[in-house]
PDB file of C-alpha atoms and ligand atoms in Angstrom:
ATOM      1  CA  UNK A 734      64.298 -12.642 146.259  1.00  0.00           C
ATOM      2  CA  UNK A 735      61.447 -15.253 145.793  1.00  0.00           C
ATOM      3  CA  UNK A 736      62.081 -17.791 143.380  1.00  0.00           C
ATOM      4  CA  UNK A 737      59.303 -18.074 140.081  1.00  0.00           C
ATOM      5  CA  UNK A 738      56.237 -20.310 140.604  1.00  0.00           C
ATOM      6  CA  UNK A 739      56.428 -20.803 136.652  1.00  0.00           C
ATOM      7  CA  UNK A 740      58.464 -23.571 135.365  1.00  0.00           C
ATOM      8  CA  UNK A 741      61.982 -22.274 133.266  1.00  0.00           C
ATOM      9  CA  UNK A 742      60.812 -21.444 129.905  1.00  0.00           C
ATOM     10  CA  UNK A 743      61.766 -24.092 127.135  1.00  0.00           C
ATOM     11  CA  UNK A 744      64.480 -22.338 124.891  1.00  0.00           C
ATOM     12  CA  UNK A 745      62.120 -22.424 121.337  1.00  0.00           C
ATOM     13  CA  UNK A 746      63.662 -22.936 117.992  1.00  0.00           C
ATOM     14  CA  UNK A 747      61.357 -20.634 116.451  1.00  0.00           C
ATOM     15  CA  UNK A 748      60.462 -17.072 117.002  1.00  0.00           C
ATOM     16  CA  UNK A 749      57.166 -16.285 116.213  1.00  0.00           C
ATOM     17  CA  UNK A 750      56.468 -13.334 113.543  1.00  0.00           C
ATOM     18  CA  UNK A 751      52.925 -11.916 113.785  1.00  0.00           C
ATOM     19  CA  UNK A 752      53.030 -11.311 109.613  1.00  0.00           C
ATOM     20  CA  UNK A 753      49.796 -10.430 108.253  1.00  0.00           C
ATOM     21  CA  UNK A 754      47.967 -12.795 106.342  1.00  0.00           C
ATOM     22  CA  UNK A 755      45.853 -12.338 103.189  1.00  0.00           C
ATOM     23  CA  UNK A 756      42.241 -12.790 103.010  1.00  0.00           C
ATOM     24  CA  UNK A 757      42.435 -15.640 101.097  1.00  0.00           C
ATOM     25  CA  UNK A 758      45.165 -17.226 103.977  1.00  0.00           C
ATOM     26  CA  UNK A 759      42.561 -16.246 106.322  1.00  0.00           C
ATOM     27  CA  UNK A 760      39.970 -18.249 104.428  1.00  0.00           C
ATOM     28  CA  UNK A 761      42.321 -21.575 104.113  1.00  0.00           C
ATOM     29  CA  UNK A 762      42.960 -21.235 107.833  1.00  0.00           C
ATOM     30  CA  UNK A 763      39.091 -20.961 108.478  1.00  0.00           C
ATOM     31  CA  UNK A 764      37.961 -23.536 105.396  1.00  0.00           C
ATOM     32  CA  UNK A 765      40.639 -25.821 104.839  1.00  0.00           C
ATOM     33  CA  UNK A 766      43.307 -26.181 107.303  1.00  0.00           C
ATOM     34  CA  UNK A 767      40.761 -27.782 109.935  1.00  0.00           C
ATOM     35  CA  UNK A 768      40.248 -30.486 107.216  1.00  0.00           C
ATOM     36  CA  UNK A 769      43.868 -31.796 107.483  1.00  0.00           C
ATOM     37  CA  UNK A 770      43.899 -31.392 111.137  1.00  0.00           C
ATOM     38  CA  UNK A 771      46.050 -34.317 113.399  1.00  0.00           C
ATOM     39  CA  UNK A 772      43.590 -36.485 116.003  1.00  0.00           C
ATOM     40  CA  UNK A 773      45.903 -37.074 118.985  1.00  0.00           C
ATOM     41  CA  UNK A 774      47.479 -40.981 118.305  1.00  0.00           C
ATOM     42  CA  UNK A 775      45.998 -41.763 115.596  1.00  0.00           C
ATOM     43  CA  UNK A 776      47.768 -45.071 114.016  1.00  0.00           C
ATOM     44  CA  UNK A 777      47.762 -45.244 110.472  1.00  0.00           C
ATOM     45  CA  UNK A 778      47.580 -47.772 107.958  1.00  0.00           C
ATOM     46  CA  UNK A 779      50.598 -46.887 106.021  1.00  0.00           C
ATOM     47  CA  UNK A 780      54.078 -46.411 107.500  1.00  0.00           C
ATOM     48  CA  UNK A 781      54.055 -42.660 108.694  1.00  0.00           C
ATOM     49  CA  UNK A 782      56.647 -39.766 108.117  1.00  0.00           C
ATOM     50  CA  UNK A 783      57.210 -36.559 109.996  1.00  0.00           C
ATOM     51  CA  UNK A 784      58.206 -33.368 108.348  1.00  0.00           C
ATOM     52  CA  UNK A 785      58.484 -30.904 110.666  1.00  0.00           C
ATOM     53  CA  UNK A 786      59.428 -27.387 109.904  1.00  0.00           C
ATOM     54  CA  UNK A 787      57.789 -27.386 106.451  1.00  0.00           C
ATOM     55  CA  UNK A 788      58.081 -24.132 105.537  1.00  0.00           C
ATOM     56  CA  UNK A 789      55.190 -23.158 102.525  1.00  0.00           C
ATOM     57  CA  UNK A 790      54.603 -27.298 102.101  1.00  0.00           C
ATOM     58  CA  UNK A 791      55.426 -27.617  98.300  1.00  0.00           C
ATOM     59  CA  UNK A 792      58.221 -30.466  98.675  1.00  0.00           C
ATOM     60  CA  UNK A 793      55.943 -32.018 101.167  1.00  0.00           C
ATOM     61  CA  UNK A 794      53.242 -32.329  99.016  1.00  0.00           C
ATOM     62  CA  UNK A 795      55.625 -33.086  96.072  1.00  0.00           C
ATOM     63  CA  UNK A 796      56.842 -36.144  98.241  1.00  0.00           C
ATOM     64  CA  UNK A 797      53.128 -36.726  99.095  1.00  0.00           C
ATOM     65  CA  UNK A 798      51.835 -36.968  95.534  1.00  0.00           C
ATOM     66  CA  UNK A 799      55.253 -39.099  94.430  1.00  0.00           C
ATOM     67  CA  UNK A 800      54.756 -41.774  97.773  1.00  0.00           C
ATOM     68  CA  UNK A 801      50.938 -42.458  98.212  1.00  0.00           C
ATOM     69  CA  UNK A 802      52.423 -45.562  99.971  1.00  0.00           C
ATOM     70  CA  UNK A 803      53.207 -43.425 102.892  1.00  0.00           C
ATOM     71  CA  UNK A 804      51.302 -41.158 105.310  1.00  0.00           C
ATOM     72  CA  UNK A 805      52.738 -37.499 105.917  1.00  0.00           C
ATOM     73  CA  UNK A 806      52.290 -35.551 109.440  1.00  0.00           C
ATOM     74  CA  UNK A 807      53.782 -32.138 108.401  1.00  0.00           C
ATOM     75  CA  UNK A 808      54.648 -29.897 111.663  1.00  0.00           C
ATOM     76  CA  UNK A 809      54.877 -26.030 110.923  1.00  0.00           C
ATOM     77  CA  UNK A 810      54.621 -23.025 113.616  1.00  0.00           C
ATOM     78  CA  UNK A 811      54.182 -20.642 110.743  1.00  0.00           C
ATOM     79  CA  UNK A 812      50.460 -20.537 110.109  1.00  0.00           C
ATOM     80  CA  UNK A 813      50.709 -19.039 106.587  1.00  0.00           C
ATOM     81  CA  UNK A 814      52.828 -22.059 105.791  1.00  0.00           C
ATOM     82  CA  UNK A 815      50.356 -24.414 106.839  1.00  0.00           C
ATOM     83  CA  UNK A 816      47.338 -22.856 105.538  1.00  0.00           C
ATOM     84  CA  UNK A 817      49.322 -22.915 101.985  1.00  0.00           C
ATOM     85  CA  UNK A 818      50.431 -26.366 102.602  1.00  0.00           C
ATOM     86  CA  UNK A 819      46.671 -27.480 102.935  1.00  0.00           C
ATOM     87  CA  UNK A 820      45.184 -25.170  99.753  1.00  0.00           C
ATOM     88  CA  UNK A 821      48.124 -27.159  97.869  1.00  0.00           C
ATOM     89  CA  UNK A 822      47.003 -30.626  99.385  1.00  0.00           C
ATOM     90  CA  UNK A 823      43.310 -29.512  98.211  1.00  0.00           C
ATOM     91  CA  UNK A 824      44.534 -28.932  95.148  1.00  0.00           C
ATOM     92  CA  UNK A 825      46.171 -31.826  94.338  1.00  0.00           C
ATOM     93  CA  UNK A 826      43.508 -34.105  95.766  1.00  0.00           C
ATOM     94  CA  UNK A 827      45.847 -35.530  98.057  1.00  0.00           C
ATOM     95  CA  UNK A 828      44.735 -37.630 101.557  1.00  0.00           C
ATOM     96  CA  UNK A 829      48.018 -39.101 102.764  1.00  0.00           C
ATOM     97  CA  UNK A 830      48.916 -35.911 104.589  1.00  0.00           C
ATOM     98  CA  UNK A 831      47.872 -34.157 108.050  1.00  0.00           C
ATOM     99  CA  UNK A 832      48.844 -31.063 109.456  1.00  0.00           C
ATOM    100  CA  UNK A 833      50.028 -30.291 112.917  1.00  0.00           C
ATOM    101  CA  UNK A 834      49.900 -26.651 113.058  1.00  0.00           C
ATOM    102  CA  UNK A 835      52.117 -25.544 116.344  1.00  0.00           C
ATOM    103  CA  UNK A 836      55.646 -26.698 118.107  1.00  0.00           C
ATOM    104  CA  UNK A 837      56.490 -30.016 117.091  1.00  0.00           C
ATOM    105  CA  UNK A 838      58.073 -30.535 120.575  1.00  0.00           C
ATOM    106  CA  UNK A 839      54.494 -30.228 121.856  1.00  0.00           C
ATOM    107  CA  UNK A 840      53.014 -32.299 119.371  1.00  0.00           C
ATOM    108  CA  UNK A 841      56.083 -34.963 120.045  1.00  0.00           C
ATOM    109  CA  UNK A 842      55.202 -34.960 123.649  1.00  0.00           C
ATOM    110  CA  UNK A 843      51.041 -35.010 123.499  1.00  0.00           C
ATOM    111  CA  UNK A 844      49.668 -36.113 120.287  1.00  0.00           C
ATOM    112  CA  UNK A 845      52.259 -38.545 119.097  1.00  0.00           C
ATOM    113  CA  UNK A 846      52.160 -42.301 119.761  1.00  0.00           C
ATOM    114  CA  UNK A 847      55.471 -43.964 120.860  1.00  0.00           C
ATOM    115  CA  UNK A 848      57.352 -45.778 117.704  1.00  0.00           C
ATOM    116  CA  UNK A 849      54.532 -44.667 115.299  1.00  0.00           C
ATOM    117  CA  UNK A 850      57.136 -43.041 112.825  1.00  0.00           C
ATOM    118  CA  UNK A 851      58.850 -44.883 110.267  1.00  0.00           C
ATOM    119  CA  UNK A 852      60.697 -41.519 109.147  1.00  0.00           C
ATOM    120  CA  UNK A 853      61.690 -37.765 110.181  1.00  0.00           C
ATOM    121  CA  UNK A 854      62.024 -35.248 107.941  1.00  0.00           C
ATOM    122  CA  UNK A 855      63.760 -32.297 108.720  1.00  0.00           C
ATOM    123  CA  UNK A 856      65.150 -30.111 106.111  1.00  0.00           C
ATOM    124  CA  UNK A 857      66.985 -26.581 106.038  1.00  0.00           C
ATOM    125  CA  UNK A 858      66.067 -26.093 109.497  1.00  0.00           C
ATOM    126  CA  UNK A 859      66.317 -21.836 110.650  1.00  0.00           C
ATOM    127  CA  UNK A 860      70.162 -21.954 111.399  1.00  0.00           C
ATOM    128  CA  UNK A 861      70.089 -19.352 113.887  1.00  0.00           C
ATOM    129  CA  UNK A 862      73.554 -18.830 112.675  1.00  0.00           C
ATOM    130  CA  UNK A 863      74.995 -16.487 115.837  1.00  0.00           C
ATOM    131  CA  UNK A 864      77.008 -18.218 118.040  1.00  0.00           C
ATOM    132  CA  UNK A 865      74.603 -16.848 121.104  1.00  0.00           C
ATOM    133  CA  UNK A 866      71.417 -18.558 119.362  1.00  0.00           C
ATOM    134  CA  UNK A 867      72.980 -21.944 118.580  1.00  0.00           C
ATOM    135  CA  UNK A 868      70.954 -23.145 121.640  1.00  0.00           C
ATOM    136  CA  UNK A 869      67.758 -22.575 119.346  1.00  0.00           C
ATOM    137  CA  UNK A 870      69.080 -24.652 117.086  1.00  0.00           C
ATOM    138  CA  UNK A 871      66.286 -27.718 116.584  1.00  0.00           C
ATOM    139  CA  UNK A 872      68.539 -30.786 116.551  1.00  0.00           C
ATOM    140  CA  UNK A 873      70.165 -30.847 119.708  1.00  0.00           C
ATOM    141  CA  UNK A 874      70.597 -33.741 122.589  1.00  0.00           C
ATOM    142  CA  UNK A 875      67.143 -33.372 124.212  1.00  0.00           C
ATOM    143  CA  UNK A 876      65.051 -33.193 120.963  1.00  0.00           C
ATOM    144  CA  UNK A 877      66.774 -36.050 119.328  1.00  0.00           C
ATOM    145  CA  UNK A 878      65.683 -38.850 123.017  1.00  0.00           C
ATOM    146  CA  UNK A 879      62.553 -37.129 122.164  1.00  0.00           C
ATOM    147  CA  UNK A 880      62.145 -38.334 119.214  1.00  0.00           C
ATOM    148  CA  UNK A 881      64.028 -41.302 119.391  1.00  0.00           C
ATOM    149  CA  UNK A 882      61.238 -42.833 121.506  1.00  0.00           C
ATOM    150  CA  UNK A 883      58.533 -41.982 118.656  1.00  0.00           C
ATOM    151  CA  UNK A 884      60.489 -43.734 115.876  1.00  0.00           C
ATOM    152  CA  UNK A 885      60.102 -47.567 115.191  1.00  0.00           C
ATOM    153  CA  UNK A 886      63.335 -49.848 114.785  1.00  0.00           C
ATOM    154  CA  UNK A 887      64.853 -49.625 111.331  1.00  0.00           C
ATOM    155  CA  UNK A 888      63.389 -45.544 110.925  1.00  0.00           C
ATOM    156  CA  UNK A 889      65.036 -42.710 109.606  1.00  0.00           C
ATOM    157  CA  UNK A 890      66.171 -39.673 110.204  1.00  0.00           C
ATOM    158  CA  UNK A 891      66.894 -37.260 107.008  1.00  0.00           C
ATOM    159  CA  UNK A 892      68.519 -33.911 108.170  1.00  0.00           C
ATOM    160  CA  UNK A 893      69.399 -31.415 105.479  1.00  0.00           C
ATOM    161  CA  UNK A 894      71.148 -28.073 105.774  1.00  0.00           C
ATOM    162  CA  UNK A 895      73.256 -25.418 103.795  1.00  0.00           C
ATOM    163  CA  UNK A 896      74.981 -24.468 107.147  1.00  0.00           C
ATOM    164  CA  UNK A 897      78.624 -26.325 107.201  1.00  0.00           C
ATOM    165  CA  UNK A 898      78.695 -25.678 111.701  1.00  0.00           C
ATOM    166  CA  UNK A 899      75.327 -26.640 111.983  1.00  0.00           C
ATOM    167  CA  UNK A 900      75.977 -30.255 109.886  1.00  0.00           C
ATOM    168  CA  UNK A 901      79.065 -30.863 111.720  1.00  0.00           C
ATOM    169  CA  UNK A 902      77.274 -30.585 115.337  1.00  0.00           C
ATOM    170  CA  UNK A 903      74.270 -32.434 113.819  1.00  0.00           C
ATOM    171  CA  UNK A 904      76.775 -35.125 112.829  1.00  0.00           C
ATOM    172  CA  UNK A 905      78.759 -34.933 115.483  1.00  0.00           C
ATOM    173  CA  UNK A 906      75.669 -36.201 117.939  1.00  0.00           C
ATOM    174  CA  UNK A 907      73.859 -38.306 115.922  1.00  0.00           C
ATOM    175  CA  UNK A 908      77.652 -40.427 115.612  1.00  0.00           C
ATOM    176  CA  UNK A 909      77.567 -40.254 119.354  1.00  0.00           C
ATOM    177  CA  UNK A 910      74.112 -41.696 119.801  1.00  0.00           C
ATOM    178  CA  UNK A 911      73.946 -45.561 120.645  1.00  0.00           C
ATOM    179  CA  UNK A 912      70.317 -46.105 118.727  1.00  0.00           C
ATOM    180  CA  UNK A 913      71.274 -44.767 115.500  1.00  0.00           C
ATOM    181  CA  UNK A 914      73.628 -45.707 111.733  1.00  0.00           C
ATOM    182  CA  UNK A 915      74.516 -43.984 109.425  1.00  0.00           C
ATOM    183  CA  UNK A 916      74.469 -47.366 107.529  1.00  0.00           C
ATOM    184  CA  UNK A 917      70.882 -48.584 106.770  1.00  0.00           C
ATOM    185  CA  UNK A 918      69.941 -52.082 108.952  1.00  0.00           C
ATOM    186  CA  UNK A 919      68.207 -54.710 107.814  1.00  0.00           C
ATOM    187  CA  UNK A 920      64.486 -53.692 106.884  1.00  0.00           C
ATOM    188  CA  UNK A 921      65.308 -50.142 107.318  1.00  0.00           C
ATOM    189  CA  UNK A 922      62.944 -48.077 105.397  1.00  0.00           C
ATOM    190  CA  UNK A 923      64.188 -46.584 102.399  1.00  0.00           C
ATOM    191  CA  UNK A 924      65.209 -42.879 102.688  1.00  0.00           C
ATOM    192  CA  UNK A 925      62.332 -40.742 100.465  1.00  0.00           C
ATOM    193  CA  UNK A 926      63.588 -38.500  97.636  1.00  0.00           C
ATOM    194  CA  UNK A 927      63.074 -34.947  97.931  1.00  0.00           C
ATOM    195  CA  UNK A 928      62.836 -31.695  95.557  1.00  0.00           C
ATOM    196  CA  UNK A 929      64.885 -29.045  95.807  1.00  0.00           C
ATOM    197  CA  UNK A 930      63.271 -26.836  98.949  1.00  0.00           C
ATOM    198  CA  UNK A 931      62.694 -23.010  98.820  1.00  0.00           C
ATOM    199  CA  UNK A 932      65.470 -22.608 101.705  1.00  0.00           C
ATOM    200  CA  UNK A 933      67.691 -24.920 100.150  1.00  0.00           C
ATOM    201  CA  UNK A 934      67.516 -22.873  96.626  1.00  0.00           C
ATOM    202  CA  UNK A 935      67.843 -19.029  99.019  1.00  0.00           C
ATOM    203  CA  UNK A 936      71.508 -21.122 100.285  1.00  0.00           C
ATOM    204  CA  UNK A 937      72.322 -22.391  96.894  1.00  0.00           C
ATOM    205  CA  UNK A 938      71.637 -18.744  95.167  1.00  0.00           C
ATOM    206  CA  UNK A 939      74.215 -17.263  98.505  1.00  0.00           C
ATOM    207  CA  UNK A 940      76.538 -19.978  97.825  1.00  0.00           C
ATOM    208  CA  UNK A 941      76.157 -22.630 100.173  1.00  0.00           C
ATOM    209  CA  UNK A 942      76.853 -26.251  99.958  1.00  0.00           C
ATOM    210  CA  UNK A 943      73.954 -28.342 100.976  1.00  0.00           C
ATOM    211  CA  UNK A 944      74.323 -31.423 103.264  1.00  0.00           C
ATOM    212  CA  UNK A 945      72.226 -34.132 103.296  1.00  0.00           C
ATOM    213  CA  UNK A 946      72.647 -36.292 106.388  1.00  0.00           C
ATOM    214  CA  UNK A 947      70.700 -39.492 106.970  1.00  0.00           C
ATOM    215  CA  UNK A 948      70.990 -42.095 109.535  1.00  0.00           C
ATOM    216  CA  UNK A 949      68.705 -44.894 111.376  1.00  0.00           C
ATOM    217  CA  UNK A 950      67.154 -46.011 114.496  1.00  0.00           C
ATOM    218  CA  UNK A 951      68.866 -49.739 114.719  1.00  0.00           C
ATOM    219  CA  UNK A 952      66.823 -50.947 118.158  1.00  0.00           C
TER     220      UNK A 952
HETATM  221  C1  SAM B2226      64.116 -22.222 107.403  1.00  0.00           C
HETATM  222  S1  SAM B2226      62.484 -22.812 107.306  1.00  0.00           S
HETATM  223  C2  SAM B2226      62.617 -24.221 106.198  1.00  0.00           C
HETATM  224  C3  SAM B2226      61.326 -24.528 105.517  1.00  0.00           C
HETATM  225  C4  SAM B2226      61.363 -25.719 104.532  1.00  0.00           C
HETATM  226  N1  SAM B2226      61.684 -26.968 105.192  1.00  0.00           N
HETATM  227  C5  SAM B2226      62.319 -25.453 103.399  1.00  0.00           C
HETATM  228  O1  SAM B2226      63.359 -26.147 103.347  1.00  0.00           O
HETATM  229  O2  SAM B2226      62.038 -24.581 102.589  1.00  0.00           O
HETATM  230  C6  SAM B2226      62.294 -23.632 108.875  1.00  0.00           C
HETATM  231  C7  SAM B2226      60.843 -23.821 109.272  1.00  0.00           C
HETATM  232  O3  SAM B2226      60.773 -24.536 110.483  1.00  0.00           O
HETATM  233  C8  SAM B2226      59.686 -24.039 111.235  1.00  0.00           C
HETATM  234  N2  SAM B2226      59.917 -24.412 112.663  1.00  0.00           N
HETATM  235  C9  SAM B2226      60.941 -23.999 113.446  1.00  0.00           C
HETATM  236  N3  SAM B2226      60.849 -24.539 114.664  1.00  0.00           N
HETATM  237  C10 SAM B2226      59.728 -25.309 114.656  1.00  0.00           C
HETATM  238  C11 SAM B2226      59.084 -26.097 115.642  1.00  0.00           C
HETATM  239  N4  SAM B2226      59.581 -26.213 116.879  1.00  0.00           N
HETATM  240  N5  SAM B2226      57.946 -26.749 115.317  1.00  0.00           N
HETATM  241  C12 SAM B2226      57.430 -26.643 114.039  1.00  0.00           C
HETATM  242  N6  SAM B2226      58.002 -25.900 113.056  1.00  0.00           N
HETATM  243  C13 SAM B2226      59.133 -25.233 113.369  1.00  0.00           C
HETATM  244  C14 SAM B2226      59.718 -22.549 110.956  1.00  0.00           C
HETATM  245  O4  SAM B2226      58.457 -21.938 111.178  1.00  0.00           O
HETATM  246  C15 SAM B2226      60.118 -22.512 109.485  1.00  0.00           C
HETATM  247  O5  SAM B2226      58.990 -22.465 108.628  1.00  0.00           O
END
């Protein structure tokens, strides 16, 4: 049997749902996403945080409008999500926010300069709660290098879920990891506050305790 000229295909933490949009999602894609779009390395002026997996972008651009001392780059396959996130962002009048509108892996390995982040975001990540699927799971060994090499000294890494397996492997390697603290270093940046999200409220309504777990890049 001949062997595949294509390279393996990346395991993806996503899986993409061809939903129907609205006209007026249509319209935002067309009108006003391309206004928050991300130029490939740009350096900003203000320290610069990465949300990725957004969701419908309100607690982004709740932490947006609360920290105009920061810069947001929110990363979102679901294009829905970011075409609300930017008719919110209009709405608001609110600059200190791009969108990167695709696989954050792919943005993290083409558009993103090295130590440009001061801060990761990543809250109520999809679970993929089968035991067969954990491998989709977002924060795993190869992701976290990844990003480890776009995060400055003294940046940090927020990780929230309402899945008690998924917090104790996400805890579990970030403890093992030589780079990171859980205890913030001198002239770490301060961790942001955050609203309650619409996944966190779906785990709180079924139940769930919700984990927030925060640690930093110390070289
Ligand atoms: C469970 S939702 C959480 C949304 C939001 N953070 C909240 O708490 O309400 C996870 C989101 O991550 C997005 N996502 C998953 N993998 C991604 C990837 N590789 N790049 C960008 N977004 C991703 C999904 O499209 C989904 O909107």
């Amino acid at each position: 049997m001949s062997e595949s000229i294509y390279p393996p295909r990346r395991i993806k933490s996503f899986a993409r749902c061809a939903g129907r949009m609205t006209p007026a999602q249509k319209l935002a894609v067309d009108t006003v996403l391309p206004g928050y779009g991300w130029i490939k390395n740009t350096v900003m002026d203000k320290p610069l945080i990465l949300d990725i997996g957004f969701g419908m972008g309100h607690s982004l651009a709740w932490q947006a409008e609360q920290y105009s001392q920061f810069h947001f780059l929110g990363a979102e396959v679901f294009l829905p999500g970011a075409a609300r996130l930017a008719t919110l962002l209009q709405e608001k009048k609110l600059s200190n926010v791009h969108i990167a509108y695709g696989d954050v892996v792919l943005l993290l390995k083409e558009q993103l300069a090295l130590q440009s982040l001061s801060g990761v975001q990543i809250f109520f990540p999809d679970p993929w709660p089968k035991k067969r699927h954990h491998k989709r799971r977002l924060l795993q060994t190869d992701f976290l290098n990844l990003l480890l090499t776009h995060m400055e000294p003294g940046a940090f890494l927020h990780f929230a879920s309402d899945w008690a397996d998924y917090c104790v492997g996400v805890k579990a390697l970030l403890a093992s990891h030589s780079k990171l603290s859980f205890e913030k270093p001198f002239g770490g940046i301060e961790v942001l506050e955050r609203p309650q999200t619409r996944y966190e409220n779906r785990g709180v309504v079924q139940g769930h305790e919700i984990e927030d777990i925060v640690v930093w890049v110390t070289s």
